[in-house]
Structure formats: structure tokens, C-alpha cells
Amino acid sequence: KDDLQAAQLRIAALEGEKAALEARLAAEASALEAQVAAAKEAAAAEVQLARDDVKTAQEKTISVLGEKGTLQALVDTLQAETENLAAVEDELAAATDRVTLLEGEKA
């Protein structure tokens, strides 16, 4: 009879541990979902920045081409914008990798 009671107590304890673990897993999953959502928002913002940089570079190109004697300024500006765009693309790739990693951890 004592063995039965001990076994029943152990079952109750294990069920409590199971419920606690399930609650912890649910909380961690929720936190990961929030991180994934934040990472996706950050990636979308970085894409928009890259688009804005391209638009700015195009606008600057048109403006500079309209002015005589400023061809070197055009070359310098385009080089800087190209480097900025490359940096943004690198950041976007890193953000995309973070999203993929977070989604992998979530799964």
C-alpha cells in the first residue's frame, strides 16, 4: 500500500513537472515568435533603406549629369552610394540569416 501511495505521489510530481515544462516551452516559443517578428520587421526596414539609397543615387545621378564640370562629383557620389548600398545589402543578408536561424530554432 505504501508503494502504491509512493508511486501515485511520484506520478503527481511528474505530471506537475510536465505541466511546468510545457508552460516553459510555450513561453519560449512565444518569445521566439516575437524575435522572429522583430527580425522580419528589421529586415523589411533594411530593404526599404536599400531602396531609398538606390532612389537617392538615381536622383543624384540625374542632378549631377545636368551640371557641366561635375562629372568627377558624380563618380564620387555613385561610388559612395554603391558602398552604402553594399553595406545595407550585407546588413540585410545578416538580418535574413538571423530570421532563418530564429525560424529554425522555433521549429
CSV table of N, CA and C in Angstrom, one decimal:
chain,number,residue,atom,x,y,z
A,1,LYS,N,0.8,-1.2,0.0
A,1,LYS,CA,0.0,0.0,0.0
A,1,LYS,C,0.9,1.3,0.0
A,2,ASP,N,2.0,1.2,0.8
A,2,ASP,CA,2.9,2.4,0.8
A,2,ASP,C,3.5,2.6,-0.6
A,3,ASP,N,3.8,1.4,-1.2
A,3,ASP,CA,4.4,1.5,-2.6
A,3,ASP,C,3.5,2.2,-3.6
A,4,LEU,N,2.2,1.8,-3.4
A,4,LEU,CA,1.2,2.4,-4.3
A,4,LEU,C,1.1,3.9,-4.1
A,5,GLN,N,1.0,4.3,-2.8
A,5,GLN,CA,0.9,5.7,-2.5
A,5,GLN,C,2.2,6.5,-3.0
A,6,ALA,N,3.3,5.9,-2.8
A,6,ALA,CA,4.6,6.5,-3.3
A,6,ALA,C,4.6,6.6,-4.8
A,7,ALA,N,4.1,5.6,-5.5
A,7,ALA,CA,4.0,5.7,-6.9
A,7,ALA,C,3.0,6.8,-7.4
A,8,GLN,N,1.9,6.9,-6.7
A,8,GLN,CA,0.9,7.9,-7.0
A,8,GLN,C,1.5,9.3,-6.8
A,9,LEU,N,2.2,9.5,-5.7
A,9,LEU,CA,2.8,10.8,-5.5
A,9,LEU,C,3.9,11.1,-6.5
A,10,ARG,N,4.6,10.1,-6.9
A,10,ARG,CA,5.6,10.3,-8.0
A,10,ARG,C,5.0,10.7,-9.3
A,11,ILE,N,3.9,10.0,-9.6
A,11,ILE,CA,3.1,10.3,-10.8
A,11,ILE,C,2.6,11.7,-10.8
A,12,ALA,N,2.1,12.2,-9.6
A,12,ALA,CA,1.6,13.5,-9.5
A,12,ALA,C,2.7,14.5,-9.6
A,13,ALA,N,3.9,14.2,-9.1
A,13,ALA,CA,5.1,15.1,-9.2
A,13,ALA,C,5.5,15.2,-10.6
A,14,LEU,N,5.6,14.1,-11.3
A,14,LEU,CA,6.0,14.1,-12.7
A,14,LEU,C,5.0,14.8,-13.6
A,15,GLU,N,3.7,14.7,-13.3
A,15,GLU,CA,2.7,15.5,-14.1
A,15,GLU,C,2.9,17.0,-13.8
A,16,GLY,N,3.2,17.3,-12.6
A,16,GLY,CA,3.5,18.7,-12.3
A,16,GLY,C,4.7,19.2,-13.1
A,17,GLU,N,5.8,18.4,-13.1
A,17,GLU,CA,7.0,18.8,-13.8
A,17,GLU,C,6.7,18.9,-15.3
A,18,LYS,N,5.8,18.0,-15.8
A,18,LYS,CA,5.5,18.0,-17.3
A,18,LYS,C,4.7,19.3,-17.6
A,19,ALA,N,3.8,19.7,-16.7
A,19,ALA,CA,3.0,20.9,-16.9
A,19,ALA,C,3.9,22.1,-16.9
A,20,ALA,N,4.8,22.1,-16.0
A,20,ALA,CA,5.8,23.3,-15.9
A,20,ALA,C,6.6,23.4,-17.1
A,21,LEU,N,7.1,22.2,-17.6
A,21,LEU,CA,7.9,22.2,-18.8
A,21,LEU,C,7.1,22.7,-20.0
A,22,GLU,N,5.9,22.2,-20.1
A,22,GLU,CA,5.0,22.6,-21.2
A,22,GLU,C,4.8,24.1,-21.2
A,23,ALA,N,4.6,24.7,-20.0
A,23,ALA,CA,4.4,26.2,-19.9
A,23,ALA,C,5.7,26.9,-20.2
A,24,ARG,N,6.8,26.4,-19.8
A,24,ARG,CA,8.1,27.0,-20.2
A,24,ARG,C,8.3,26.9,-21.7
A,25,LEU,N,8.0,25.8,-22.3
A,25,LEU,CA,8.2,25.7,-23.8
A,25,LEU,C,7.3,26.7,-24.5
A,26,ALA,N,6.0,26.8,-24.0
A,26,ALA,CA,5.1,27.7,-24.6
A,26,ALA,C,5.6,29.1,-24.5
A,27,ALA,N,6.2,29.5,-23.4
A,27,ALA,CA,6.7,30.8,-23.2
A,27,ALA,C,7.9,31.1,-24.1
A,28,GLU,N,8.8,30.1,-24.2
A,28,GLU,CA,10.0,30.2,-25.1
A,28,GLU,C,9.5,30.3,-26.5
A,29,ALA,N,8.5,29.5,-26.9
A,29,ALA,CA,8.0,29.6,-28.3
A,29,ALA,C,7.5,31.0,-28.6
A,30,SER,N,6.7,31.5,-27.6
A,30,SER,CA,6.2,32.9,-27.8
A,30,SER,C,7.3,33.9,-27.9
A,31,ALA,N,8.3,33.8,-27.1
A,31,ALA,CA,9.4,34.7,-27.2
A,31,ALA,C,10.2,34.6,-28.5
A,32,LEU,N,10.3,33.4,-29.0
A,32,LEU,CA,11.0,33.2,-30.3
A,32,LEU,C,10.1,33.8,-31.4
A,33,GLU,N,8.8,33.6,-31.3
A,33,GLU,CA,8.0,34.2,-32.3
A,33,GLU,C,8.1,35.7,-32.3
A,34,ALA,N,8.2,36.3,-31.2
A,34,ALA,CA,8.4,37.8,-31.1
A,34,ALA,C,9.7,38.2,-31.7
A,35,GLN,N,10.8,37.4,-31.4
A,35,GLN,CA,12.1,37.7,-32.0
A,35,GLN,C,12.0,37.6,-33.5
A,36,VAL,N,11.4,36.5,-34.0
A,36,VAL,CA,11.3,36.4,-35.5
A,36,VAL,C,10.5,37.5,-36.1
A,37,ALA,N,9.4,37.9,-35.5
A,37,ALA,CA,8.7,39.1,-36.0
A,37,ALA,C,9.5,40.3,-36.0
A,38,ALA,N,10.2,40.6,-34.9
A,38,ALA,CA,11.1,41.7,-34.8
A,38,ALA,C,12.2,41.7,-35.9
A,39,ALA,N,12.8,40.5,-36.1
A,39,ALA,CA,13.8,40.4,-37.1
A,39,ALA,C,13.3,40.6,-38.5
A,40,LYS,N,12.1,40.1,-38.8
A,40,LYS,CA,11.4,40.3,-40.1
A,40,LYS,C,11.2,41.8,-40.3
A,41,GLU,N,10.7,42.5,-39.2
A,41,GLU,CA,10.5,43.9,-39.4
A,41,GLU,C,11.8,44.7,-39.6
A,42,ALA,N,12.8,44.3,-38.9
A,42,ALA,CA,14.1,44.9,-39.1
A,42,ALA,C,14.6,44.7,-40.6
A,43,ALA,N,14.4,43.5,-41.0
A,43,ALA,CA,14.9,43.1,-42.4
A,43,ALA,C,14.1,44.0,-43.4
A,44,ALA,N,12.8,44.1,-43.2
A,44,ALA,CA,11.9,44.9,-44.1
A,44,ALA,C,12.4,46.4,-44.1
A,45,ALA,N,12.7,46.9,-42.9
A,45,ALA,CA,13.2,48.2,-42.8
A,45,ALA,C,14.5,48.4,-43.6
A,46,GLU,N,15.4,47.4,-43.5
A,46,GLU,CA,16.7,47.5,-44.2
A,46,GLU,C,16.5,47.4,-45.7
A,47,VAL,N,15.5,46.6,-46.1
A,47,VAL,CA,15.2,46.6,-47.6
A,47,VAL,C,14.7,48.0,-48.0
A,48,GLN,N,13.9,48.6,-47.2
A,48,GLN,CA,13.4,49.9,-47.6
A,48,GLN,C,14.5,50.9,-47.6
A,49,LEU,N,15.4,50.8,-46.7
A,49,LEU,CA,16.6,51.7,-46.7
A,49,LEU,C,17.4,51.5,-48.0
A,50,ALA,N,17.6,50.3,-48.4
A,50,ALA,CA,18.4,50.0,-49.6
A,50,ALA,C,17.6,50.6,-50.8
A,51,ARG,N,16.3,50.5,-50.8
A,51,ARG,CA,15.6,51.1,-51.9
A,51,ARG,C,15.7,52.6,-51.9
A,52,ASP,N,15.6,53.2,-50.7
A,52,ASP,CA,15.8,54.6,-50.6
A,52,ASP,C,17.2,55.1,-51.1
A,53,ASP,N,18.2,54.3,-50.7
A,53,ASP,CA,19.6,54.6,-51.2
A,53,ASP,C,19.7,54.6,-52.7
A,54,VAL,N,19.0,53.6,-53.3
A,54,VAL,CA,19.1,53.5,-54.8
A,54,VAL,C,18.4,54.7,-55.4
A,55,LYS,N,17.2,55.0,-54.9
A,55,LYS,CA,16.5,56.1,-55.4
A,55,LYS,C,17.3,57.4,-55.2
A,56,THR,N,17.9,57.6,-54.1
A,56,THR,CA,18.7,58.8,-53.8
A,56,THR,C,19.9,58.8,-54.8
A,57,ALA,N,20.5,57.7,-55.1
A,57,ALA,CA,21.6,57.6,-56.0
A,57,ALA,C,21.1,58.0,-57.4
A,58,GLN,N,20.0,57.5,-57.8
A,58,GLN,CA,19.4,57.8,-59.1
A,58,GLN,C,19.1,59.3,-59.2
A,59,GLU,N,18.5,59.9,-58.2
A,59,GLU,CA,18.2,61.3,-58.2
A,59,GLU,C,19.5,62.1,-58.3
A,60,LYS,N,20.5,61.7,-57.5
A,60,LYS,CA,21.8,62.4,-57.6
A,60,LYS,C,22.4,62.3,-58.9
A,61,THR,N,22.3,61.2,-59.6
A,61,THR,CA,22.9,61.0,-60.9
A,61,THR,C,22.3,62.0,-61.9
A,62,ILE,N,20.9,62.0,-61.9
A,62,ILE,CA,20.2,62.9,-62.8
A,62,ILE,C,20.7,64.4,-62.6
A,63,SER,N,20.7,64.8,-61.3
A,63,SER,CA,21.1,66.1,-60.9
A,63,SER,C,22.5,66.5,-61.4
A,64,VAL,N,23.4,65.6,-61.1
A,64,VAL,CA,24.9,65.8,-61.4
A,64,VAL,C,25.1,65.8,-62.9
A,65,LEU,N,24.4,64.9,-63.6
A,65,LEU,CA,24.6,64.9,-65.1
A,65,LEU,C,24.1,66.2,-65.7
A,66,GLY,N,23.2,66.9,-65.1
A,66,GLY,CA,22.7,68.1,-65.7
A,66,GLY,C,23.6,69.3,-65.5
A,67,GLU,N,24.7,69.1,-64.7
A,67,GLU,CA,25.6,70.2,-64.5
A,67,GLU,C,27.0,69.9,-65.2
A,68,LYS,N,27.5,71.0,-65.9
A,68,LYS,CA,28.8,70.8,-66.5
A,68,LYS,C,29.9,70.9,-65.5
A,69,GLY,N,31.0,70.2,-65.8
A,69,GLY,CA,32.1,70.2,-64.9
A,69,GLY,C,32.0,69.5,-63.6
A,70,THR,N,31.0,68.7,-63.4
A,70,THR,CA,30.8,68.0,-62.2
A,70,THR,C,30.8,66.5,-62.4
A,71,LEU,N,31.4,66.0,-63.4
A,71,LEU,CA,31.4,64.6,-63.7
A,71,LEU,C,32.2,63.8,-62.6
A,72,GLN,N,33.3,64.4,-62.1
A,72,GLN,CA,34.0,63.8,-61.0
A,72,GLN,C,33.1,63.6,-59.8
A,73,ALA,N,32.4,64.7,-59.5
A,73,ALA,CA,31.5,64.6,-58.3
A,73,ALA,C,30.5,63.5,-58.5
A,74,LEU,N,30.0,63.3,-59.7
A,74,LEU,CA,29.1,62.2,-60.0
A,74,LEU,C,29.7,60.8,-59.7
A,75,VAL,N,30.9,60.7,-60.2
A,75,VAL,CA,31.7,59.4,-59.9
A,75,VAL,C,31.9,59.2,-58.4
A,76,ASP,N,32.3,60.2,-57.7
A,76,ASP,CA,32.5,60.1,-56.3
A,76,ASP,C,31.2,59.7,-55.5
A,77,THR,N,30.1,60.4,-55.9
A,77,THR,CA,28.8,60.2,-55.3
A,77,THR,C,28.3,58.8,-55.5
A,78,LEU,N,28.4,58.3,-56.8
A,78,LEU,CA,28.0,57.0,-57.1
A,78,LEU,C,28.8,55.9,-56.4
A,79,GLN,N,30.1,56.2,-56.3
A,79,GLN,CA,31.0,55.2,-55.6
A,79,GLN,C,30.5,55.1,-54.1
A,80,ALA,N,30.3,56.3,-53.5
A,80,ALA,CA,29.8,56.3,-52.1
A,80,ALA,C,28.5,55.6,-51.9
A,81,GLU,N,27.6,55.9,-52.8
A,81,GLU,CA,26.2,55.2,-52.7
A,81,GLU,C,26.3,53.7,-53.0
A,82,THR,N,27.2,53.3,-53.9
A,82,THR,CA,27.4,51.9,-54.1
A,82,THR,C,28.0,51.2,-52.9
A,83,GLU,N,28.9,51.9,-52.2
A,83,GLU,CA,29.4,51.3,-51.0
A,83,GLU,C,28.4,51.2,-49.9
A,84,ASN,N,27.6,52.3,-49.8
A,84,ASN,CA,26.5,52.3,-48.8
A,84,ASN,C,25.5,51.2,-49.1
A,85,LEU,N,25.1,51.1,-50.4
A,85,LEU,CA,24.2,50.0,-50.8
A,85,LEU,C,24.8,48.6,-50.4
A,86,ALA,N,26.1,48.5,-50.7
A,86,ALA,CA,26.7,47.2,-50.4
A,86,ALA,C,26.6,46.9,-48.9
A,87,ALA,N,26.9,47.9,-48.1
A,87,ALA,CA,26.8,47.8,-46.6
A,87,ALA,C,25.4,47.4,-46.2
A,88,VAL,N,24.4,48.1,-46.8
A,88,VAL,CA,23.0,47.8,-46.5
A,88,VAL,C,22.6,46.3,-46.9
A,89,GLU,N,23.1,45.9,-48.1
A,89,GLU,CA,22.9,44.6,-48.5
A,89,GLU,C,23.5,43.6,-47.6
A,90,ASP,N,24.7,43.9,-47.1
A,90,ASP,CA,25.3,43.0,-46.1
A,90,ASP,C,24.5,42.9,-44.8
A,91,GLU,N,24.0,44.0,-44.4
A,91,GLU,CA,23.2,44.0,-43.2
A,91,GLU,C,21.9,43.3,-43.4
A,92,LEU,N,21.3,43.4,-44.6
A,92,LEU,CA,20.1,42.7,-45.0
A,92,LEU,C,20.4,41.2,-45.0
A,93,ALA,N,21.5,40.8,-45.5
A,93,ALA,CA,21.8,39.4,-45.6
A,93,ALA,C,22.0,38.8,-44.2
A,94,ALA,N,22.6,39.6,-43.3
A,94,ALA,CA,22.8,39.2,-41.9
A,94,ALA,C,21.4,39.1,-41.2
A,95,ALA,N,20.5,40.0,-41.5
A,95,ALA,CA,19.2,40.0,-40.8
A,95,ALA,C,18.4,38.8,-41.3
A,96,THR,N,18.5,38.5,-42.6
A,96,THR,CA,17.9,37.4,-43.2
A,96,THR,C,18.4,36.1,-42.6
A,97,ASP,N,19.7,36.0,-42.4
A,97,ASP,CA,20.3,34.9,-41.7
A,97,ASP,C,19.7,34.7,-40.3
A,98,ARG,N,19.6,35.9,-39.6
A,98,ARG,CA,19.1,35.8,-38.2
A,98,ARG,C,17.6,35.3,-38.2
A,99,VAL,N,16.8,35.8,-39.2
A,99,VAL,CA,15.4,35.3,-39.3
A,99,VAL,C,15.4,33.8,-39.5
A,100,THR,N,16.2,33.4,-40.5
A,100,THR,CA,16.3,31.9,-40.8
A,100,THR,C,16.7,31.1,-39.5
A,101,LEU,N,17.7,31.6,-38.8
A,101,LEU,CA,18.1,31.0,-37.6
A,101,LEU,C,17.0,30.9,-36.6
A,102,LEU,N,16.4,32.0,-36.4
A,102,LEU,CA,15.3,32.1,-35.4
A,102,LEU,C,14.1,31.2,-35.8
A,103,GLU,N,13.8,31.2,-37.1
A,103,GLU,CA,12.7,30.3,-37.5
A,103,GLU,C,13.1,28.8,-37.3
A,104,GLY,N,14.4,28.5,-37.5
A,104,GLY,CA,14.9,27.2,-37.3
A,104,GLY,C,14.8,26.8,-35.8
A,105,GLU,N,15.2,27.7,-35.0
A,105,GLU,CA,15.1,27.4,-33.5
A,105,GLU,C,13.6,27.3,-33.1
A,106,LYS,N,12.7,28.0,-33.7
A,106,LYS,CA,11.3,27.9,-33.4
A,106,LYS,C,10.8,26.6,-33.8
A,107,ALA,N,11.2,26.1,-34.9
A,107,ALA,CA,10.7,24.8,-35.4
A,107,ALA,C,11.4,23.7,-34.6
